[in-house]
PDB file of C-alpha atoms in Angstrom:
ATOM      1  CA  MET A  27      -0.015  -0.007  -0.010  1.00 41.00           C
ATOM      2  CA  LYS A  28       1.380   3.388  -1.028  1.00 38.00           C
ATOM      3  CA  TYR A  29       1.207   6.427   1.251  1.00 35.00           C
ATOM      4  CA  ARG A  30       0.924   9.795  -0.409  1.00 41.00           C
ATOM      5  CA  VAL A  31       2.097  12.901   1.397  1.00 40.00           C
ATOM      6  CA  SER A  32       1.493  16.307  -0.037  1.00 41.00           C
ATOM      7  CA  PHE A  33       4.435  18.645  -0.445  1.00 36.00           C
ATOM      8  CA  PHE A  34       3.086  21.062   2.175  1.00 36.00           C
ATOM      9  CA  ALA A  35       2.488  18.229   4.689  1.00 41.00           C
ATOM     10  CA  LEU A  36       6.068  17.058   4.101  1.00 35.00           C
ATOM     11  CA  ILE A  37       7.439  20.526   4.684  1.00 36.00           C
ATOM     12  CA  SER A  38       5.417  20.787   7.861  1.00 45.00           C
ATOM     13  CA  LEU A  39       6.737  17.436   9.112  1.00 43.00           C
ATOM     14  CA  LEU A  40      10.332  18.427   8.236  1.00 39.00           C
ATOM     15  CA  SER A  41       9.867  21.732  10.010  1.00 46.00           C
ATOM     16  CA  LEU A  42       8.635  20.056  13.194  1.00 49.00           C
ATOM     17  CA  PHE A  43      11.566  17.636  13.062  1.00 44.00           C
ATOM     18  CA  LEU A  44      14.152  20.415  12.579  1.00 45.00           C
ATOM     19  CA  PHE A  45      12.556  22.568  15.279  1.00 48.00           C
ATOM     20  CA  SER A  46      12.648  19.681  17.775  1.00 52.00           C
ATOM     21  CA  CYS A  47      16.351  19.201  17.038  1.00 53.00           C
ATOM     22  CA  ARG A  48      17.299  22.790  17.772  1.00 58.00           C
ATOM     23  CA  PRO A  49      18.948  23.483  21.110  1.00 59.00           C
ATOM     24  CA  THR A  50      16.842  25.245  23.633  1.00 55.00           C
ATOM     25  CA  PRO A  51      17.906  28.936  23.741  1.00 56.00           C
ATOM     26  CA  THR A  52      19.550  30.030  26.917  1.00 59.00           C
ATOM     27  CA  PRO A  53      17.389  32.648  28.640  1.00 60.00           C
ATOM     28  CA  VAL A  54      18.972  36.002  29.239  1.00 61.00           C
ATOM     29  CA  ALA A  55      19.843  36.290  32.915  1.00 80.00           C
ATOM     30  CA  ALA A  56      17.896  38.930  34.896  1.00 92.00           C
ATOM     31  CA  VAL A  57      19.980  41.764  36.275  1.00 95.00           C
ATOM     32  CA  HIS A  58      19.001  43.936  39.251  1.00 97.00           C
ATOM     33  CA  PHE A  59      20.790  47.187  40.152  1.00 98.00           C
ATOM     34  CA  LYS A  60      20.554  49.092  43.429  1.00 97.00           C
ATOM     35  CA  ILE A  61      21.323  52.713  42.604  1.00 98.00           C
ATOM     36  CA  GLY A  62      22.111  55.464  45.122  1.00 97.00           C
ATOM     37  CA  ALA A  63      21.397  58.982  44.024  1.00 97.00           C
ATOM     38  CA  ALA A  64      21.869  62.401  45.504  1.00 97.00           C
ATOM     39  CA  ASP A  65      18.659  64.390  45.369  1.00 97.00           C
ATOM     40  CA  SER A  66      20.152  66.630  42.684  1.00 97.00           C
ATOM     41  CA  THR A  67      20.829  63.576  40.466  1.00 97.00           C
ATOM     42  CA  GLN A  68      17.603  61.643  41.028  1.00 97.00           C
ATOM     43  CA  TYR A  69      16.094  62.434  37.549  1.00 97.00           C
ATOM     44  CA  LEU A  70      19.472  61.778  35.902  1.00 97.00           C
ATOM     45  CA  ALA A  71      19.722  58.394  37.590  1.00 97.00           C
ATOM     46  CA  ARG A  72      16.158  57.335  36.621  1.00 97.00           C
ATOM     47  CA  GLU A  73      16.342  58.579  33.030  1.00 97.00           C
ATOM     48  CA  THR A  74      19.669  56.852  32.310  1.00 97.00           C
ATOM     49  CA  ALA A  75      18.406  53.676  34.008  1.00 97.00           C
ATOM     50  CA  ASN A  76      15.207  53.686  31.874  1.00 97.00           C
ATOM     51  CA  ALA A  77      17.251  54.086  28.716  1.00 97.00           C
ATOM     52  CA  TYR A  78      19.535  51.207  29.749  1.00 98.00           C
ATOM     53  CA  ARG A  79      16.493  49.043  30.467  1.00 97.00           C
ATOM     54  CA  ARG A  80      15.193  49.639  26.960  1.00 96.00           C
ATOM     55  CA  ALA A  81      18.438  48.181  25.637  1.00 95.00           C
ATOM     56  CA  HIS A  82      18.530  45.442  28.313  1.00 96.00           C
ATOM     57  CA  PRO A  83      14.887  44.495  29.004  1.00 96.00           C
ATOM     58  CA  THR A  84      15.661  41.965  31.751  1.00 96.00           C
ATOM     59  CA  THR A  85      17.259  44.638  33.922  1.00 97.00           C
ATOM     60  CA  THR A  86      15.390  46.086  36.952  1.00 97.00           C
ATOM     61  CA  PHE A  87      16.339  48.872  39.374  1.00 97.00           C
ATOM     62  CA  ASP A  88      15.788  50.093  42.887  1.00 97.00           C
ATOM     63  CA  PHE A  89      16.562  53.725  43.607  1.00 97.00           C
ATOM     64  CA  PHE A  90      17.639  55.154  46.952  1.00 97.00           C
ATOM     65  CA  THR A  91      17.629  58.985  47.099  1.00 96.00           C
ATOM     66  CA  SER A  92      19.478  60.939  49.810  1.00 95.00           C
ATOM     67  CA  ASN A  93      22.314  63.444  49.410  1.00 95.00           C
ATOM     68  CA  SER A  94      25.826  63.106  48.039  1.00 96.00           C
ATOM     69  CA  THR A  95      27.503  62.529  51.430  1.00 95.00           C
ATOM     70  CA  THR A  96      24.965  59.923  52.489  1.00 95.00           C
ATOM     71  CA  ALA A  97      25.192  58.087  49.169  1.00 95.00           C
ATOM     72  CA  LEU A  98      28.955  57.853  49.464  1.00 95.00           C
ATOM     73  CA  ARG A  99      28.680  56.522  53.057  1.00 94.00           C
ATOM     74  CA  GLN A 100      26.118  53.917  52.111  1.00 95.00           C
ATOM     75  CA  LEU A 101      28.200  52.800  49.128  1.00 93.00           C
ATOM     76  CA  ALA A 102      30.966  51.997  51.551  1.00 91.00           C
ATOM     77  CA  PHE A 103      28.638  49.481  53.213  1.00 93.00           C
ATOM     78  CA  ASP A 104      27.640  47.849  49.893  1.00 90.00           C
ATOM     79  CA  GLN A 105      24.183  49.260  49.949  1.00 93.00           C
ATOM     80  CA  PHE A 106      24.336  50.163  46.243  1.00 95.00           C
ATOM     81  CA  ASP A 107      25.927  48.810  43.045  1.00 97.00           C
ATOM     82  CA  PHE A 108      26.906  52.382  42.134  1.00 97.00           C
ATOM     83  CA  ALA A 109      25.781  55.949  42.920  1.00 98.00           C
ATOM     84  CA  PHE A 110      25.192  59.292  41.226  1.00 98.00           C
ATOM     85  CA  ILE A 111      26.421  62.275  43.278  1.00 97.00           C
ATOM     86  CA  GLU A 112      26.787  66.023  42.584  1.00 96.00           C
ATOM     87  CA  ARG A 113      29.930  67.202  44.310  1.00 94.00           C
ATOM     88  CA  ASN A 114      33.609  66.375  44.346  1.00 94.00           C
ATOM     89  CA  PRO A 115      34.143  63.286  46.478  1.00 96.00           C
ATOM     90  CA  ARG A 116      36.998  63.468  48.957  1.00 96.00           C
ATOM     91  CA  ALA A 117      39.851  60.971  48.665  1.00 97.00           C
ATOM     92  CA  ASP A 118      38.980  59.416  52.075  1.00 96.00           C
ATOM     93  CA  GLU A 119      35.376  58.906  51.038  1.00 96.00           C
ATOM     94  CA  LEU A 120      36.445  57.014  47.898  1.00 97.00           C
ATOM     95  CA  GLU A 121      39.011  55.027  49.835  1.00 97.00           C
ATOM     96  CA  ARG A 122      36.461  53.991  52.454  1.00 95.00           C
ATOM     97  CA  ALA A 123      34.046  52.920  49.731  1.00 95.00           C
ATOM     98  CA  GLN A 124      36.818  51.297  47.688  1.00 96.00           C
ATOM     99  CA  ALA A 125      35.369  53.201  44.760  1.00 97.00           C
ATOM    100  CA  THR A 126      36.294  55.199  41.692  1.00 97.00           C
ATOM    101  CA  ALA A 127      34.694  58.512  40.624  1.00 97.00           C
ATOM    102  CA  LEU A 128      33.844  58.915  36.944  1.00 97.00           C
ATOM    103  CA  GLU A 129      33.105  62.445  35.799  1.00 97.00           C
ATOM    104  CA  LEU A 130      29.802  62.658  33.849  1.00 97.00           C
ATOM    105  CA  GLY A 131      29.355  66.364  33.274  1.00 97.00           C
ATOM    106  CA  ARG A 132      28.686  69.733  34.869  1.00 97.00           C
ATOM    107  CA  ASP A 133      25.668  71.205  36.579  1.00 98.00           C
ATOM    108  CA  GLY A 134      24.987  74.600  38.097  1.00 98.00           C
ATOM    109  CA  VAL A 135      23.471  75.758  41.377  1.00 98.00           C
ATOM    110  CA  VAL A 136      20.782  78.276  40.531  1.00 98.00           C
ATOM    111  CA  VAL A 137      19.933  80.999  43.103  1.00 98.00           C
ATOM    112  CA  ILE A 138      16.158  81.493  43.059  1.00 98.00           C
ATOM    113  CA  THR A 139      13.646  84.052  44.176  1.00 97.00           C
ATOM    114  CA  HIS A 140       9.895  84.551  43.741  1.00 96.00           C
ATOM    115  CA  PRO A 141       8.876  85.947  40.361  1.00 96.00           C
ATOM    116  CA  SER A 142       7.399  89.025  41.981  1.00 95.00           C
ATOM    117  CA  ASN A 143      10.803  89.918  43.364  1.00 95.00           C
ATOM    118  CA  PRO A 144      12.252  92.561  40.989  1.00 95.00           C
ATOM    119  CA  LEU A 145      15.835  91.478  41.789  1.00 96.00           C
ATOM    120  CA  THR A 146      17.642  90.044  38.752  1.00 97.00           C
ATOM    121  CA  ASN A 147      21.333  90.002  39.803  1.00 98.00           C
ATOM    122  CA  LEU A 148      23.411  89.626  42.908  1.00 98.00           C
ATOM    123  CA  THR A 149      27.113  89.884  43.514  1.00 98.00           C
ATOM    124  CA  ARG A 150      28.703  87.060  45.432  1.00 98.00           C
ATOM    125  CA  GLY A 151      29.498  89.579  48.203  1.00 98.00           C
ATOM    126  CA  ASP A 152      25.797  90.654  48.578  1.00 98.00           C
ATOM    127  CA  LEU A 153      24.690  87.014  48.409  1.00 98.00           C
ATOM    128  CA  GLN A 154      27.080  86.175  51.269  1.00 98.00           C
ATOM    129  CA  LYS A 155      25.599  89.014  53.290  1.00 98.00           C
ATOM    130  CA  ILE A 156      22.098  87.661  52.677  1.00 98.00           C
ATOM    131  CA  PHE A 157      23.006  84.075  53.550  1.00 98.00           C
ATOM    132  CA  THR A 158      24.860  85.115  56.701  1.00 98.00           C
ATOM    133  CA  GLY A 159      22.095  87.478  57.858  1.00 98.00           C
ATOM    134  CA  GLU A 160      24.080  90.676  57.544  1.00 98.00           C
ATOM    135  CA  PHE A 161      21.319  91.788  55.104  1.00 98.00           C
ATOM    136  CA  GLY A 162      18.036  90.900  56.740  1.00 97.00           C
ATOM    137  CA  LEU A 163      15.685  93.107  54.763  1.00 97.00           C
ATOM    138  CA  TRP A 164      15.052  93.324  51.035  1.00 96.00           C
ATOM    139  CA  SER A 165      14.860  97.154  51.416  1.00 96.00           C
ATOM    140  CA  GLU A 166      18.576  97.065  52.391  1.00 96.00           C
ATOM    141  CA  LEU A 167      19.212  96.053  48.764  1.00 95.00           C
ATOM    142  CA  GLY A 168      16.773  98.727  47.436  1.00 94.00           C
ATOM    143  CA  ILE A 169      14.196  96.040  46.734  1.00 92.00           C
ATOM    144  CA  ALA A 170      10.450  96.361  47.446  1.00 91.00           C
ATOM    145  CA  ILE A 171       8.488  93.140  47.029  1.00 87.00           C
ATOM    146  CA  PRO A 172       4.898  93.635  45.859  1.00 79.00           C
ATOM    147  CA  ASN A 173       2.505  92.281  48.493  1.00 77.00           C
ATOM    148  CA  GLY A 174       5.444  90.637  50.238  1.00 77.00           C
ATOM    149  CA  ARG A 175       7.205  90.916  53.598  1.00 88.00           C
ATOM    150  CA  ASP A 176      10.406  92.959  53.787  1.00 95.00           C
ATOM    151  CA  GLU A 177      12.228  90.292  55.860  1.00 96.00           C
ATOM    152  CA  ILE A 178      14.510  88.144  53.821  1.00 97.00           C
ATOM    153  CA  GLN A 179      13.795  84.409  54.384  1.00 97.00           C
ATOM    154  CA  VAL A 180      16.938  82.483  53.649  1.00 98.00           C
ATOM    155  CA  LEU A 181      16.569  78.788  52.657  1.00 98.00           C
ATOM    156  CA  MET A 182      19.379  76.192  52.962  1.00 98.00           C
ATOM    157  CA  ARG A 183      19.822  72.526  52.196  1.00 97.00           C
ATOM    158  CA  GLU A 184      21.074  70.155  54.901  1.00 96.00           C
ATOM    159  CA  GLU A 185      24.691  69.309  55.631  1.00 94.00           C
ATOM    160  CA  GLY A 186      25.951  66.859  53.102  1.00 95.00           C
ATOM    161  CA  ALA A 187      23.959  68.117  50.135  1.00 96.00           C
ATOM    162  CA  GLY A 188      26.085  68.826  47.070  1.00 96.00           C
ATOM    163  CA  THR A 189      24.323  72.161  46.349  1.00 97.00           C
ATOM    164  CA  ARG A 190      25.033  73.379  49.889  1.00 97.00           C
ATOM    165  CA  ALA A 191      28.743  72.413  49.489  1.00 96.00           C
ATOM    166  CA  VAL A 192      28.932  74.673  46.380  1.00 97.00           C
ATOM    167  CA  VAL A 193      27.283  77.572  48.323  1.00 98.00           C
ATOM    168  CA  GLU A 194      29.647  77.037  51.285  1.00 97.00           C
ATOM    169  CA  GLU A 195      32.710  77.019  49.051  1.00 97.00           C
ATOM    170  CA  HIS A 196      31.951  79.835  46.667  1.00 97.00           C
ATOM    171  CA  ILE A 197      29.641  82.128  48.660  1.00 98.00           C
ATOM    172  CA  LEU A 198      29.938  81.566  52.435  1.00 98.00           C
ATOM    173  CA  GLN A 199      33.733  80.964  52.327  1.00 97.00           C
ATOM    174  CA  GLY A 200      33.899  80.015  55.998  1.00 97.00           C
ATOM    175  CA  GLU A 201      31.206  82.360  57.243  1.00 97.00           C
ATOM    176  CA  ARG A 202      28.265  80.954  59.244  1.00 97.00           C
ATOM    177  CA  ILE A 203      24.766  80.672  57.800  1.00 97.00           C
ATOM    178  CA  THR A 204      22.188  82.911  59.431  1.00 98.00           C
ATOM    179  CA  LEU A 205      20.377  81.248  62.379  1.00 97.00           C
ATOM    180  CA  THR A 206      17.012  82.131  60.789  1.00 97.00           C
ATOM    181  CA  ALA A 207      17.650  79.994  57.689  1.00 98.00           C
ATOM    182  CA  LEU A 208      15.031  77.293  57.043  1.00 98.00           C
ATOM    183  CA  LEU A 209      16.387  73.933  56.001  1.00 98.00           C
ATOM    184  CA  GLN A 210      14.746  72.321  52.967  1.00 98.00           C
ATOM    185  CA  PRO A 211      15.195  68.526  52.553  1.00 96.00           C
ATOM    186  CA  THR A 212      15.114  68.456  48.731  1.00 97.00           C
ATOM    187  CA  ASN A 213      15.480  70.614  45.669  1.00 97.00           C
ATOM    188  CA  LEU A 214      11.706  70.352  45.018  1.00 97.00           C
ATOM    189  CA  ASP A 215      10.912  71.478  48.530  1.00 98.00           C
ATOM    190  CA  MET A 216      13.198  74.469  47.934  1.00 98.00           C
ATOM    191  CA  LEU A 217      11.352  75.326  44.646  1.00 98.00           C
ATOM    192  CA  ASP A 218       7.948  74.981  46.298  1.00 98.00           C
ATOM    193  CA  TYR A 219       8.818  77.197  49.238  1.00 98.00           C
ATOM    194  CA  VAL A 220      10.189  79.996  47.093  1.00 98.00           C
ATOM    195  CA  ALA A 221       7.229  79.746  44.774  1.00 97.00           C
ATOM    196  CA  ASP A 222       4.829  80.241  47.729  1.00 96.00           C
ATOM    197  CA  HIS A 223       6.792  82.919  49.612  1.00 96.00           C
ATOM    198  CA  PRO A 224       7.667  86.186  47.858  1.00 95.00           C
ATOM    199  CA  ASN A 225      10.214  87.133  50.537  1.00 95.00           C
ATOM    200  CA  ALA A 226      12.259  83.864  50.247  1.00 97.00           C
ATOM    201  CA  ILE A 227      15.567  83.182  48.585  1.00 98.00           C
ATOM    202  CA  GLY A 228      17.098  79.754  47.974  1.00 98.00           C
ATOM    203  CA  TYR A 229      18.910  77.671  45.461  1.00 98.00           C
ATOM    204  CA  ALA A 230      18.537  74.435  43.474  1.00 98.00           C
ATOM    205  CA  ALA A 231      20.508  72.236  41.056  1.00 98.00           C
ATOM    206  CA  ALA A 232      20.080  73.663  37.553  1.00 98.00           C
ATOM    207  CA  ASN A 233      18.962  70.277  36.157  1.00 97.00           C
ATOM    208  CA  ILE A 234      16.160  70.140  38.790  1.00 97.00           C
ATOM    209  CA  TRP A 235      15.192  73.807  38.431  1.00 97.00           C
ATOM    210  CA  ASN A 236      15.073  73.373  34.662  1.00 95.00           C
ATOM    211  CA  GLY A 237      13.373  76.639  33.853  1.00 94.00           C
ATOM    212  CA  ASN A 238      10.742  76.396  36.634  1.00 95.00           C
ATOM    213  CA  SER A 239       8.288  79.126  35.853  1.00 95.00           C
ATOM    214  CA  ARG A 240       7.126  79.527  39.482  1.00 97.00           C
ATOM    215  CA  THR A 241      10.604  80.850  40.497  1.00 98.00           C
ATOM    216  CA  ARG A 242      13.176  83.209  39.029  1.00 97.00           C
ATOM    217  CA  ALA A 243      16.838  82.398  38.546  1.00 98.00           C
ATOM    218  CA  LEU A 244      19.218  85.188  39.360  1.00 98.00           C
ATOM    219  CA  ARG A 245      22.366  86.207  37.597  1.00 98.00           C
ATOM    220  CA  ILE A 246      25.421  86.019  39.857  1.00 98.00           C
ATOM    221  CA  ASP A 247      28.032  88.733  39.249  1.00 98.00           C
ATOM    222  CA  ASN A 248      26.014  89.539  36.061  1.00 98.00           C
ATOM    223  CA  VAL A 249      26.474  86.024  34.684  1.00 98.00           C
ATOM    224  CA  ALA A 250      23.342  84.006  33.951  1.00 98.00           C
ATOM    225  CA  PRO A 251      23.147  80.250  34.720  1.00 98.00           C
ATOM    226  CA  THR A 252      22.915  79.211  31.051  1.00 97.00           C
ATOM    227  CA  ARG A 253      24.081  75.824  29.778  1.00 96.00           C
ATOM    228  CA  ALA A 254      27.029  77.464  27.985  1.00 96.00           C
ATOM    229  CA  ASN A 255      28.084  79.489  31.088  1.00 97.00           C
ATOM    230  CA  ILE A 256      27.809  76.382  33.278  1.00 97.00           C
ATOM    231  CA  GLN A 257      29.858  74.271  30.856  1.00 96.00           C
ATOM    232  CA  SER A 258      32.623  76.824  30.642  1.00 95.00           C
ATOM    233  CA  SER A 259      32.429  77.628  34.434  1.00 95.00           C
ATOM    234  CA  THR A 260      31.927  81.298  33.546  1.00 97.00           C
ATOM    235  CA  TYR A 261      28.919  81.042  35.868  1.00 98.00           C
ATOM    236  CA  PRO A 262      30.471  80.927  39.370  1.00 97.00           C
ATOM    237  CA  LEU A 263      28.291  78.269  40.995  1.00 98.00           C
ATOM    238  CA  VAL A 264      29.173  75.064  39.164  1.00 97.00           C
ATOM    239  CA  GLN A 265      29.564  71.496  40.388  1.00 95.00           C
ATOM    240  CA  THR A 266      30.625  68.244  38.695  1.00 96.00           C
ATOM    241  CA  VAL A 267      28.293  65.213  38.438  1.00 98.00           C
ATOM    242  CA  PHE A 268      29.992  61.890  39.204  1.00 98.00           C
ATOM    243  CA  LEU A 269      29.097  58.226  38.844  1.00 98.00           C
ATOM    244  CA  ILE A 270      30.748  56.410  41.790  1.00 97.00           C
ATOM    245  CA  VAL A 271      31.520  52.754  40.994  1.00 97.00           C
ATOM    246  CA  PRO A 272      33.531  49.947  42.761  1.00 96.00           C
ATOM    247  CA  GLN A 273      37.228  49.875  42.012  1.00 96.00           C
ATOM    248  CA  THR A 274      36.597  46.451  40.631  1.00 95.00           C
ATOM    249  CA  PRO A 275      33.219  46.613  38.985  1.00 96.00           C
ATOM    250  CA  THR A 276      31.192  43.556  38.059  1.00 96.00           C
ATOM    251  CA  ALA A 277      30.494  42.742  34.404  1.00 96.00           C
ATOM    252  CA  ASN A 278      26.976  44.204  34.821  1.00 97.00           C
ATOM    253  CA  VAL A 279      28.216  47.462  36.272  1.00 97.00           C
ATOM    254  CA  THR A 280      30.820  47.642  33.519  1.00 97.00           C
ATOM    255  CA  SER A 281      28.015  47.183  30.973  1.00 97.00           C
ATOM    256  CA  PHE A 282      26.171  50.147  32.528  1.00 98.00           C
ATOM    257  CA  ILE A 283      29.306  52.316  32.456  1.00 97.00           C
ATOM    258  CA  GLU A 284      29.857  51.434  28.770  1.00 97.00           C
ATOM    259  CA  PHE A 285      26.254  52.365  28.008  1.00 97.00           C
ATOM    260  CA  LEU A 286      26.672  55.829  29.622  1.00 96.00           C
ATOM    261  CA  SER A 287      29.832  56.410  27.601  1.00 95.00           C
ATOM    262  CA  GLY A 288      28.094  55.518  24.328  1.00 95.00           C
ATOM    263  CA  ASN A 289      26.054  57.827  22.088  1.00 95.00           C
ATOM    264  CA  GLU A 290      22.661  56.957  23.587  1.00 95.00           C
ATOM    265  CA  GLY A 291      23.793  57.216  27.194  1.00 95.00           C
ATOM    266  CA  ARG A 292      25.572  60.523  26.581  1.00 95.00           C
ATOM    267  CA  SER A 293      22.485  61.866  24.821  1.00 95.00           C
ATOM    268  CA  ILE A 294      20.369  61.099  27.921  1.00 96.00           C
ATOM    269  CA  LEU A 295      22.929  62.662  30.281  1.00 96.00           C
ATOM    270  CA  TYR A 296      23.268  65.922  28.343  1.00 96.00           C
ATOM    271  CA  GLN A 297      19.552  66.512  28.212  1.00 95.00           C
ATOM    272  CA  ARG A 298      19.936  67.474  31.898  1.00 96.00           C
ATOM    273  CA  ILE A 299      23.564  68.407  32.451  1.00 97.00           C
ATOM    274  CA  THR A 300      26.346  69.810  30.251  1.00 96.00           C
ATOM    275  CA  GLU A 301      29.432  68.107  28.933  1.00 93.00           C
ATOM    276  CA  LEU A 302      32.714  68.719  30.674  1.00 86.00           C
ATOM    277  CA  ALA A 303      34.545  71.602  29.026  1.00 73.00           C
ATOM    278  CA  PRO A 304      37.631  70.482  27.029  1.00 66.00           C
ATOM    279  CA  LYS A 305      40.796  70.517  29.129  1.00 58.00           C
TER     280      LYS A 305
END
C-alpha cells in the first residue's frame, strides 16, 4: 500500500523535526541594580536607567535617594551597586568605599527668588551678606516686594547636600549661615517654598530647576546660569556630576558604564547636564 504525502505536509513534518532538534535557547539572565542617588541627580539616575533598560529588557532597578554625602557613606557598606552624586568626592570617602569617581558632566546651582521679586542680579558679596544674615531686609538692597514681607527668608539645604557644598565654598567661604535660615530637605521643597513665599531666597540644582516658571533664577556677578556658562564655568556656582563605582566593577556594572559612555547614554545625560569643558 502506497502512502501519499503532499508537499506542504512534508514541509510541515520536516519543520517540526528540525525545530525539535534545535537546542533550547539560553534565557537572558535577569539583572538587578541598586542605585544610590543624590537628590540633585535623581532624575538623571532614573532617566539613564530607563534608557539602559530599553536596551537590556531583563534589567530592573531600585533607587535610593538621599544626598551626596549619605550616598557615598552607604556605598561604603555595599548598599548600592553604584551611585550618582553631585559634588567632588573626597579621597577618604572614595578610599572608604573602595570606589572610583567617573566624571559625567557639569551642573550649576541656581539661586532663586519669587517671580514678583524685581531682583535680577546679585554679587557674590551681597549674596554672602544675605545668607549670613548681615542683610536681613530686602529694602537694604533697594528692593520692594509687591505684596510681600520685607524680611528676607533664607533657605538652605542640609549638611551633606552637594548644592550646599557649592554655596559654602563659593559664597559663604567660611562664614556661618544665618540662624534664621530654614532647611529644605530636597530641591523640590526648595522650589515649592520659594514659589509660595515672595520674601524667600534659596537655590537648586540647575537640572532640577530646569526653567521652573514659578521661581526666578538670578544672575550672579552679572552672569546667567545658562548651559554654556555652566559648561565653561563662567557662571560661578558650578559642580561636577559623578558616577561612583566599585574599584573592581562587576560585568553588569561595567556594561552600565559602557552604556553611559556611548552615544545613547551621553544623549540622555546631556539633556539635563552639560558636557565637561575640554581641558
